[in-house]
Structures are given as C-alpha cells and as structure tokens.
Amino acid sequence: MGSTHEVTVDVNGRSRRATVAARTSLADFLRDELNLTGTHLGCEHGVCGACTVLLNGTPVRSCIMLAAQADGESVTTIEGLSDEHGNLNPVQEAFCRSHALQCGFCTPGMVLAVQSLVDTVEEPTREDIDEAIGGNICRCTGYVQIREAARSAVEEARCARAATGAGGAR
Amino acid sequence: MKPIDFHLHRPTTLAEAIALLAEHGDDAKVLAGGQSLLPLLNFRLARPEHVVDLGRLTTLRTTRRTTDGLTLGAMVTYARAEASRAVAEDAPLLAAALPFVAHKPVRARGTVGGSIAHGDPAAELPAVIRALDAVMVAAGPRGVRRIPAAEFFVGNLVTALEVDEILTGIDVARPARGTGAAFTEVGRRQGDFALVGAGAQVTVADGVVVDVRIALTGIAGVPHRATEAETLLTGVPPADLDLDAAADATRAVIAPSGDLHATADYRRDVAGVLLGRVVATAVERATGHAHRAA
Ligand SMILES: Cc1cc2nc3c(=O)[nH]c(=O)nc-3n(C[C@H](O)[C@H](O)[C@H](O)COP(=O)(O)OP(=O)(O)OC[C@H]3O[C@@H](n4cnc5c(N)ncnc54)[C@H](O)[C@@H]3O)c2cc1C
Ligand code: FES
Ligand code: FES
C-alpha cells in the first residue's frame, strides 16, 4: 500500500479538503473526487494538453502532477470560468462564436490556455497566440477556428480594458 | 495508465531528503518538476516504492549571483529561469535555449536541475550545460560533491549522480564582456523534442574570437560539445571565420543514429547547418555586427 495525504486545494475559488493516495494525479483528483469532469484526459503523459488547468493562474498539465503536490495551491478548471448560472465567460463565448470546437475533447484545455494568455499578456501577437495553444492537440478543427477564437478573445479583452480604462493585464 | 502505489515523501529540509534517499536507496526516486518522471510513472516504466518530492525545499529554488557567476538552484523552473535577468546576463546560452524546451505548461513545472539530472541527450539544457563547462553540485550522505559537466553526463539518461545524491545547484561562470549566444533547432513540431539542436556562445575581444562553446543535441548518446569546431574558430577575427569548415569538422566526428523521424545522414548534415547558423548569430550578438561569410 502506498501513502495517503491530506490536501487542501483551492479549486475554482472554493477550498477543498481531501485525503488522496500518493499516486493520484491532480487530474484524477479533480475528475473522480470532485466530479469536475470538464478536465479531460487524453494521453496521460503530458503531450496532448487536454488536461490543462491553471495552477495559480499558469497553465499546467494536471495528468503529470500529483494531487499531493497541489496542496496549498490554487487551481482553476474549465468549470471555474463560467458564472454560477452557467453563463459562459468571454473566452468561452469567443470559442462558440468562432466555431472553434467540434467534438470538444480538446476544448477545456484550449480555452484555459487562451484564458491565461488573455489574463497575462496585454497585447498578444499572433506568435504569442500560437505559443499559447501550441502545446494543445486538436484532432478535429485543423486549428484555424481555434486561432480565430483566440484572436477574437484577445481583441475583446483589449476593448473591455479600453472601455473600463483598466490598467491592463496582470 | 496510472502509476503503481508508492510512498510519497515531502521533506522540508535537504538533510531530511538525503536521509530518505539513504534509507531507501534503489527503491526511491527523486521527484522535481515531474515532467519526465510522472509520464514514466504513469506508464509504469518507473516503479519506485518511494518518491521523494523536492517541492518543499525552497532553498533549491533560488538563483544567486556570485562574484564569478551564477548559482542556479536545481528546483528553479524553466519558466523562472526564462524570466531571470541574472540568467540572461550571466548565462546567455542557457537563456537562448530555454524557450526551445517543450511548451509553456511543461516549462511552468519542469526544473533546470530535473533536466540535467535526467540527462537526456536530446534535451537542450544538458548540452548547454556541457558546453558552458558548468559545475553540478550534488549533496548526499557522504557530503557535497562538485562534478564538472565533462564528467557528469555518462550515457543516455545516465549521469554521475549516485542514487542517494541530490543535485542541489548548478554553477555557471560569468562570461567576459563581448559575449553573445544563440540557440536553434529542427523538429517536427514546435515544442517537441527536436531532431537536432545547436547552441553557441562566443566571446570576441580585441577583434578576435577568444572563446567559443558549441552545444549539439540529438546527435549522440550524451550531450555533445563540438570541440573540433571550437578549435577551428578560436583565435580568428570574426570576419575570417570559416563556418563551413567548422561544420564539416563536426560532421566528420559525430555519429548520430537514424530512426523513424530522420536518418543518420540527415541529422549529421543538419547539425552542421545549425552549427554555422548559431555561431554566426552569436558572433553578431557579441560584436553588434552581422557576420560576413569569409
Ligand atoms: C510534452 C513534453 C515535452 C517535453 N519536451 C521537452 C523538450 O523539448 N526538451 C527538454 O529538454 N525536455 C522536454 N521535456 C521534459 C521536461 O523538460 C522535463 O521537465 C525534464 O526532462 C525533467 O525535469 P523535471 O524537473 O520535470 O524532473 P522530474 O521529471 O521530476 O525528474 C526527472 C528525473 O531526474 C531526477 N531528478 C530530478 N531532479 C533531481 C535532483 N535535483 N537531484 C537528483 N535527481 C533528480 C528524477 O529522479 C527523475 O529521474 C518534455 C516533457 C513533456 C511532458
Ligand atoms: S492528458 Fe495530460 S497532456 Fe494529455
Ligand atoms: S474539437 Fe475535437 S479534439 Fe479539438
């Protein structure tokens, strides 16, 4: 028998305490313990990006991180982007508007990758967009619509900032 | 797939971590960023009974400038190193290579020390560390050892670290003024392990190249330092550098293997081409002038 660990993880703004087995990945913890099945598992070795979540705001692969390593950290999953009524956030809206998904398997990872770009880079270039989603594999769309969604989300964030006069990205 | 059951230890001091490794020996594995180890665990290619996570050893996460260079903590992530001014100034070749390592989400977790301890000859950092003649600092039950890069990389995924030793830091010497560096690689997809990569750091003083260090990835079982090319380029004024001769000298001594992705001949040829390019760019950055072919 392996060891078990008490963890406290902030998930989508809610503090969650649990006892996890050492070998439990963050992805399995989110999916199986917290029923947050929007985090998808494709390859389970860090290659496809379907399992991307934000760890303290930064995209990471939840399949190659242990749940125990997330103790004391803050995690945002795809479920954390929409509001309590299920209204989609601007990046998610941009994906819909741009027809940036077909089967939807890669979508949570893609959306979170773009969300992080919008949150952290003020004026992302086309290269920044490609870099942001470059580690995420999509088997359906051919990427053109995903790039378009990212561009649209970036543009919308820029307009929103201009309208509120906010000081820009973090 | 999922890993086999194991005991996870999360020590908060180096002494505790070393004691755990001393106790469990071959049955234990060190966990740093997990970006190589977790895939191996998931596939059950690694089946350790004990995993010793270095994540709480905050002292290994610092980058310190010393009088003659830089001490990089083993647990500094690629992302942190990429954002560090000290790394950009004191280890320009390392800084040039970092953006080529994997994708951003992997660079957010993966560590400088993890890459070096893993010792993958296709990886960027081991080759760069070898070319820079950096010194690896390892701590174990028998004390602290300083291992020069030339002795550190022993074989494919094999390093001079003992099973009960922890790589704590990497010492990189500060280059002289008039130093420039460049890195580039050829791969199937951006972010994947490259087929072949090349990096160069060049110092120009009094109108001649006084120091040149060339790193190649993906062309041998260990990270390759292209000393044969370095010899031809040292002591030469930048305008007279014969990059084709340097490339051919390297092509003559390397013996890459071929696989599904690229033949050995292709890899050998590309290594020479990339070598010429990175040296030209490094010279340009060192002198502020574009390199003219001799
Ligand atoms: C999709 C994907 C793409 C990748 N592409 C690239 C790439 O293009 N280039 C590249 O270089 N790498 C690539 N990697 C690998 C990545 O860089 C890893 O982060 C790196 O190889 C290991 O660093 P880590 O901190 O994650 O170490 P871990 O995975 O935690 O450990 C790796 C090994 O080193 C040992 N180890 C780690 N730290 C220490 C220490 N301080 N002392 C003693 N032993 C230690 C561990 O026991 C283990 O055997 C990729 C990984 C993924 C998942
Ligand atoms: S499931 Fe994590 S990267 Fe593919
Ligand atoms: S929409 Fe099907 S994998 Fe991307």
XYZ file of C-alpha atoms and ligand atoms in Angstrom:
525
model
C 0.000 0.000 0.000
C 1.201 3.476 -0.822
C 0.906 6.531 1.385
C -2.075 8.850 1.641
C -2.001 12.599 2.088
C -4.262 15.283 3.495
C -4.551 18.097 0.991
C -6.266 21.448 0.945
C -6.606 22.835 -2.550
C -8.410 25.967 -3.634
C -10.418 24.811 -6.635
C -12.317 27.453 -8.583
C -12.385 29.701 -5.536
C -13.593 27.022 -3.131
C -11.327 25.445 -0.543
C -11.467 21.648 -0.896
C -10.015 19.261 1.653
C -9.463 15.626 0.898
C -7.330 12.600 1.575
C -5.596 11.401 -1.569
C -3.418 8.421 -2.417
C 0.159 9.380 -3.290
C -0.245 8.147 -6.862
C -3.420 10.139 -7.563
C -2.807 12.710 -10.262
C -4.285 16.165 -9.970
C -6.448 15.299 -12.990
C -7.889 12.172 -11.347
C -8.462 14.103 -8.124
C -10.431 16.765 -9.981
C -12.419 14.271 -12.033
C -13.006 11.401 -9.616
C -13.039 13.109 -6.201
C -14.528 16.486 -7.087
C -16.587 15.354 -10.092
C -15.114 18.148 -12.178
C -15.072 16.091 -15.340
C -14.504 19.064 -17.621
C -10.793 18.371 -17.209
C -10.236 15.780 -19.934
C -7.612 13.050 -20.017
C -6.146 12.096 -23.352
C -2.580 10.868 -23.327
C -1.736 10.928 -19.608
C 1.861 11.769 -20.328
C 1.894 15.483 -20.874
C 1.697 15.581 -24.649
C -1.858 16.465 -25.673
C -2.889 19.309 -23.354
C -6.482 18.100 -22.847
C -5.920 18.041 -19.072
C -4.643 21.633 -18.867
C -5.708 23.523 -15.731
C -4.471 26.805 -14.307
C -2.219 26.429 -11.263
C -2.022 29.815 -9.546
C -3.057 31.271 -12.908
C -0.488 29.421 -15.033
C -1.380 26.562 -17.405
C -0.038 23.179 -16.302
C -0.705 19.541 -17.241
C -2.835 18.029 -14.495
C -2.058 14.477 -15.686
C 1.623 14.787 -14.789
C 1.223 16.495 -11.450
C 0.287 14.684 -8.250
C -2.755 15.840 -6.307
C -0.498 15.882 -3.235
C 1.719 18.431 -4.998
C -1.278 20.764 -5.291
C -1.633 21.019 -1.519
C -1.948 24.684 -0.580
C -2.178 25.802 -4.226
C -4.961 27.340 -6.226
C -6.416 25.559 -9.255
C -8.806 26.808 -11.917
C -10.585 24.261 -14.084
C -12.878 24.867 -17.046
C -15.842 24.747 -14.615
C -14.374 27.806 -12.895
C -14.710 30.091 -15.907
C -18.481 30.339 -16.248
C -20.527 32.112 -13.566
C -22.811 30.393 -11.041
C -25.712 30.400 -13.510
C -23.614 28.665 -16.133
C -23.182 31.745 -18.301
C -20.060 31.365 -20.393
C -17.191 33.774 -19.890
C -15.820 35.925 -22.769
C -13.171 33.420 -23.850
C -15.724 30.610 -23.932
C -18.084 32.871 -25.899
C -15.306 33.566 -28.377
C -14.886 29.806 -28.931
C -18.627 29.447 -29.646
C -18.734 32.500 -31.890
C -15.744 31.280 -33.882
C -16.927 27.659 -34.195
C -13.662 26.663 -32.522
C -14.759 23.178 -31.472
C -16.167 20.031 -32.965
C -16.033 17.044 -30.625
C -14.992 19.306 -27.739
C -12.415 16.961 -26.259
C -9.538 19.434 -26.507
C -11.696 22.451 -25.741
C -11.282 22.800 -21.947
C -7.510 22.794 -22.345
C -7.617 25.162 -25.287
C -9.920 27.599 -23.512
C -7.771 27.650 -20.363
C -4.611 28.154 -22.429
C -6.237 31.151 -24.129
C -7.644 32.403 -20.813
C -4.145 32.516 -19.361
C -2.891 34.415 -22.416
C -5.678 36.975 -22.104
C -5.003 37.340 -18.376
C -1.244 37.723 -18.560
C -0.255 39.312 -21.889
C -1.568 42.760 -22.680
C -1.159 42.880 -26.451
C -0.551 39.283 -27.563
C 0.808 38.876 -31.087
C -0.106 36.069 -33.460
C 3.085 34.321 -32.330
C 2.008 34.657 -28.694
C -1.299 33.022 -29.588
C 0.432 30.157 -31.404
C 2.792 29.709 -28.464
C -0.108 29.703 -26.002
C -2.067 26.964 -27.782
C 0.964 25.254 -29.381
C 1.096 22.558 -26.716
C -2.534 21.532 -27.147
C -3.535 18.963 -29.723
C -6.879 19.096 -31.544
C -7.855 16.183 -33.765
C -10.916 17.869 -35.295
C -10.748 21.519 -36.165
C -7.480 21.945 -38.015
C -6.738 24.771 -35.566
C -7.811 27.631 -37.856
C -11.008 28.317 -35.917
C -9.224 27.961 -32.573
C -6.704 30.581 -33.605
C -9.594 32.767 -34.687
C -11.305 32.294 -31.303
C -8.104 33.209 -29.511
C -7.677 36.303 -31.661
C -11.289 37.266 -31.034
C -10.942 36.732 -27.256
C -7.772 38.791 -27.165
C -9.426 41.590 -29.134
C -12.454 41.573 -26.883
C -10.305 41.725 -23.747
C -8.460 44.687 -25.246
C -11.730 46.516 -25.958
C -13.028 45.738 -22.467
C -9.872 47.154 -20.929
C -10.076 50.271 -23.087
C -13.743 50.767 -22.120
C -13.104 50.489 -18.389
C -9.786 52.317 -18.572
C -8.324 49.429 -16.587
C -4.574 49.283 -16.297
C -4.270 46.149 -18.405
C -3.224 42.599 -17.856
C -1.671 41.332 -14.680
C -2.325 4.432 -17.314
C -1.820 5.063 -13.614
C 1.329 4.693 -11.506
C 1.782 1.772 -9.133
C 1.133 2.562 -5.485
C 4.071 4.298 -3.842
C 5.018 6.178 -0.703
C 5.355 9.892 -1.259
C 7.666 11.874 0.989
C 7.594 15.645 1.038
C 10.612 16.659 3.114
C 11.107 20.293 4.088
C 14.873 20.178 4.543
C 17.707 18.892 2.387
C 19.047 16.805 5.280
C 15.675 15.065 5.575
C 15.581 14.410 1.832
C 19.086 12.930 1.852
C 18.238 10.744 4.859
C 15.208 9.378 2.972
C 17.343 8.521 -0.054
C 19.993 6.932 2.163
C 17.311 4.816 3.816
C 15.516 3.664 0.674
C 18.376 3.567 -1.834
C 17.424 1.905 -5.111
C 13.749 1.768 -4.130
C 13.478 5.566 -4.086
C 13.195 8.138 -6.837
C 13.602 11.897 -6.564
C 10.692 14.000 -7.838
C 11.406 17.514 -9.090
C 9.024 19.063 -11.661
C 7.698 15.641 -12.580
C 7.560 16.445 -16.288
C 9.671 13.403 -17.140
C 9.144 11.282 -14.035
C 5.330 11.436 -13.953
C 4.979 10.178 -17.549
C 7.384 7.346 -16.639
C 5.323 6.555 -13.522
C 2.041 6.728 -15.430
C 3.377 4.243 -17.977
C 4.870 2.157 -15.173
C 8.255 2.379 -16.833
C 9.406 3.578 -13.409
C 8.133 1.609 -10.395
C 9.724 3.160 -7.316
C 8.397 2.205 -3.866
C 9.311 5.628 -2.530
C 9.139 9.013 -4.208
C 10.961 11.892 -2.550
C 9.447 15.200 -3.673
C 11.866 18.135 -3.565
C 8.981 20.599 -3.986
C 9.174 21.901 -0.427
C 12.915 22.548 -0.429
C 12.579 26.267 -1.053
C 16.341 26.774 -0.735
C 16.762 24.934 -4.040
C 14.531 27.454 -5.819
C 16.849 30.444 -5.678
C 19.156 31.894 -8.302
C 22.209 33.541 -6.724
C 24.793 35.765 -8.363
C 28.294 35.189 -7.026
C 31.487 37.097 -7.738
C 32.326 34.869 -10.692
C 28.984 33.786 -11.980
C 25.669 32.288 -11.195
C 24.432 29.547 -8.912
C 21.151 28.190 -10.168
C 19.108 26.209 -7.681
C 18.215 22.773 -9.019
C 14.490 23.404 -8.406
C 14.343 26.651 -10.379
C 11.689 26.068 -13.040
C 12.362 26.707 -16.713
C 9.777 29.496 -16.550
C 11.561 31.211 -13.660
C 14.945 30.877 -15.348
C 13.478 32.271 -18.580
C 12.243 35.356 -16.732
C 15.517 35.877 -14.823
C 17.756 38.802 -15.700
C 20.669 37.141 -13.952
C 20.356 34.132 -16.266
C 20.070 36.346 -19.356
C 23.219 38.256 -18.401
C 25.400 35.559 -16.876
C 24.349 32.527 -18.891
C 23.208 33.867 -22.277
C 23.440 30.456 -23.957
C 21.195 28.929 -21.307
C 18.756 31.819 -21.747
C 18.763 31.322 -25.522
C 17.982 27.607 -25.152
C 15.173 27.831 -22.588
C 12.354 28.892 -24.950
C 13.046 25.749 -27.013
C 12.291 23.396 -24.115
C 8.862 21.833 -24.571
C 5.753 24.021 -24.240
C 4.882 26.670 -21.696
C 2.813 24.397 -19.408
C 5.757 21.972 -19.195
C 8.180 24.845 -18.584
C 5.960 26.042 -15.742
C 6.669 22.846 -13.761
C 9.866 21.354 -15.196
C 13.101 22.322 -13.475
C 16.620 23.119 -14.587
C 18.008 20.513 -12.182
C 15.469 17.905 -13.284
C 16.514 18.211 -16.898
C 20.204 17.947 -16.027
C 19.695 15.027 -13.622
C 17.575 13.268 -16.259
C 20.474 13.653 -18.724
C 18.571 13.249 -21.976
C 20.971 13.761 -24.924
C 18.061 15.151 -26.967
C 17.312 17.789 -24.317
C 18.506 21.373 -24.572
C 19.850 22.027 -21.081
C 22.299 19.144 -20.662
C 24.013 20.097 -23.941
C 24.157 23.759 -22.982
C 25.464 22.952 -19.502
C 28.122 20.739 -21.066
C 29.226 23.480 -23.461
C 29.339 26.043 -20.660
C 31.512 23.742 -18.526
C 29.130 24.298 -15.637
C 29.679 22.521 -12.336
C 26.974 20.373 -10.786
C 26.719 20.495 -7.008
C 25.422 17.238 -5.508
C 24.606 16.515 -1.881
C 24.402 13.036 -0.391
C 25.040 11.043 2.774
C 28.791 11.295 2.115
C 28.719 15.090 1.829
C 28.784 17.552 -1.042
C 30.494 16.898 -4.387
C 31.205 19.300 -7.228
C 31.021 17.495 -10.558
C 32.287 19.204 -13.744
C 29.951 18.861 -16.729
C 32.586 16.959 -18.703
C 32.302 14.132 -16.126
C 28.620 14.482 -15.323
C 26.897 13.134 -18.447
C 27.909 9.500 -18.622
C 25.480 7.958 -21.102
C 21.943 8.062 -22.463
C 19.887 9.123 -19.388
C 22.838 8.211 -17.168
C 24.677 10.794 -15.078
C 27.412 10.723 -12.436
C 24.814 11.198 -9.669
C 24.585 8.311 -7.201
C 21.101 7.020 -6.303
C 21.301 8.672 -2.882
C 22.554 12.032 -4.176
C 20.524 15.138 -4.870
C 21.561 17.716 -7.406
C 21.226 20.943 -5.436
C 22.590 23.551 -7.811
C 24.495 24.372 -10.956
C 27.406 26.832 -11.032
C 27.851 28.711 -14.296
C 30.851 31.013 -14.812
C 30.109 34.578 -15.888
C 31.274 35.199 -19.459
C 33.553 38.136 -20.323
C 32.229 41.300 -21.931
C 31.718 40.964 -25.661
C 29.857 37.666 -25.399
C 26.868 36.676 -27.494
C 24.852 33.472 -27.702
C 22.270 31.781 -29.897
C 20.305 28.552 -29.986
C 18.186 26.927 -32.662
C 16.796 23.528 -33.532
C 14.948 21.476 -36.113
C 11.961 19.410 -35.039
C 8.773 18.005 -36.449
C 6.568 20.171 -34.279
C 7.363 23.250 -32.220
C 7.754 22.285 -28.571
C 8.552 18.634 -29.202
C 11.958 17.208 -28.514
C 13.997 18.377 -31.512
C 15.665 16.060 -34.034
C 18.829 18.147 -33.779
C 19.571 21.312 -31.803
C 22.583 23.610 -31.722
C 23.708 26.415 -29.464
C 26.772 28.636 -29.432
C 28.256 31.151 -27.043
C 31.042 33.306 -28.488
C 33.287 35.898 -26.846
C 35.103 38.422 -29.044
C 37.929 40.537 -27.622
C 40.421 42.783 -29.406
C 38.982 41.791 -32.768
C 39.334 38.025 -32.431
C 37.180 35.202 -31.184
C 38.726 34.301 -27.838
C 36.183 31.818 -26.560
C 33.600 29.698 -28.341
C 31.379 26.984 -26.933
C 29.153 24.885 -29.129
C 26.397 22.552 -27.888
C 24.650 19.937 -30.023
C 21.588 17.898 -29.061
C 20.135 14.767 -30.574
C 23.257 13.500 -32.341
C 24.900 11.243 -29.742
C 24.202 9.219 -26.609
C 25.463 12.074 -24.471
C 25.135 15.844 -24.934
C 27.803 16.818 -27.468
C 30.266 19.684 -27.176
C 31.692 20.406 -30.637
C 35.307 20.948 -29.581
C 36.533 20.062 -33.071
C 34.677 23.071 -34.469
C 35.564 25.283 -31.500
C 39.290 24.757 -32.165
C 38.938 25.947 -35.766
C 37.058 29.080 -34.738
C 39.187 30.218 -31.791
C 41.744 32.981 -32.336
C 40.179 34.049 -35.637
C 38.811 37.537 -36.405
C 35.018 37.312 -36.790
C 35.116 38.298 -40.473
C 37.512 35.441 -41.263
C 35.559 32.649 -39.567
C 35.184 29.652 -41.866
C 31.851 28.302 -40.709
C 31.659 25.688 -43.459
C 34.949 24.175 -42.348
C 33.753 24.187 -38.742
C 30.507 22.475 -39.762
C 32.394 19.848 -41.773
C 34.780 19.197 -38.894
C 31.814 18.402 -36.687
C 30.063 16.325 -39.340
C 33.234 14.249 -39.600
C 33.307 13.290 -35.925
C 29.665 12.842 -34.942
C 27.840 9.551 -35.399
C 24.135 10.209 -34.958
C 21.722 7.307 -35.210
C 18.797 7.204 -37.567
C 15.213 6.404 -36.667
C 11.646 6.743 -37.877
C 11.868 10.537 -37.698
C 15.154 11.205 -39.508
C 18.062 9.299 -40.987
C 21.550 9.485 -39.523
C 22.797 11.319 -42.623
C 20.073 13.916 -42.340
C 20.879 14.522 -38.685
C 24.608 14.824 -39.435
C 24.000 17.290 -42.224
C 21.527 19.407 -40.245
C 23.873 19.516 -37.240
C 26.495 21.224 -39.424
C 23.993 23.671 -40.886
C 22.635 24.660 -37.476
C 26.145 24.945 -36.059
C 27.037 27.510 -38.722
C 23.866 29.471 -38.070
C 24.170 29.696 -34.309
C 27.845 30.648 -34.443
C 27.054 33.420 -36.953
C 24.231 34.767 -34.781
C 26.273 34.509 -31.582
C 29.139 36.448 -33.217
C 26.652 39.050 -34.394
C 25.330 39.434 -30.852
C 28.843 39.540 -29.404
C 30.059 42.264 -31.742
C 26.897 44.083 -32.739
C 27.788 43.413 -36.397
C 26.337 40.950 -38.865
C 28.743 38.120 -39.600
C 30.004 38.162 -43.197
C 30.864 34.826 -44.700
C 34.614 34.522 -45.203
C 5.156 17.034 -23.573
C 6.545 17.177 -23.083
C 7.501 17.710 -23.924
C 8.819 17.853 -23.490
N 9.718 18.412 -24.348
C 10.986 18.632 -23.914
C 11.943 19.287 -24.740
O 11.659 19.693 -25.870
N 13.188 19.455 -24.243
C 13.544 19.042 -22.984
O 14.672 19.238 -22.586
N 12.656 18.433 -22.193
C 11.395 18.217 -22.618
N 10.502 17.599 -21.774
C 10.971 17.089 -20.457
C 10.971 18.202 -19.435
O 11.932 19.162 -19.802
C 11.290 17.726 -18.029
O 10.872 18.780 -17.212
C 12.711 17.437 -17.670
O 13.250 16.450 -18.512
C 12.822 16.917 -16.241
O 12.688 17.944 -15.308
P 11.684 17.804 -14.097
O 12.002 18.912 -13.159
O 10.312 17.737 -14.589
O 12.198 16.458 -13.417
P 11.428 15.134 -12.970
O 10.566 14.630 -14.059
O 10.816 15.338 -11.650
O 12.686 14.181 -12.785
C 13.404 13.669 -13.909
C 14.492 12.713 -13.431
O 15.551 13.397 -12.779
C 15.667 13.012 -11.404
N 15.869 14.256 -10.662
C 15.158 15.407 -10.814
N 15.647 16.390 -10.050
C 16.701 15.846 -9.375
C 17.631 16.384 -8.446
N 17.578 17.661 -8.053
N 18.582 15.564 -7.948
C 18.648 14.262 -8.355
N 17.803 13.713 -9.251
C 16.842 14.490 -9.759
C 14.375 12.287 -11.083
O 14.575 11.311 -10.094
C 13.999 11.681 -12.413
O 14.711 10.501 -12.625
C 9.187 17.439 -22.176
C 8.229 16.907 -21.323
C 6.916 16.775 -21.754
C 5.897 16.201 -20.823
S -3.839 14.078 -20.757
Fe -2.450 15.444 -19.851
S -1.369 16.189 -21.528
Fe -2.580 14.634 -22.435
S -12.565 19.663 -31.155
Fe -12.197 17.534 -31.220
S -10.176 17.408 -30.488
Fe -10.433 19.523 -30.731
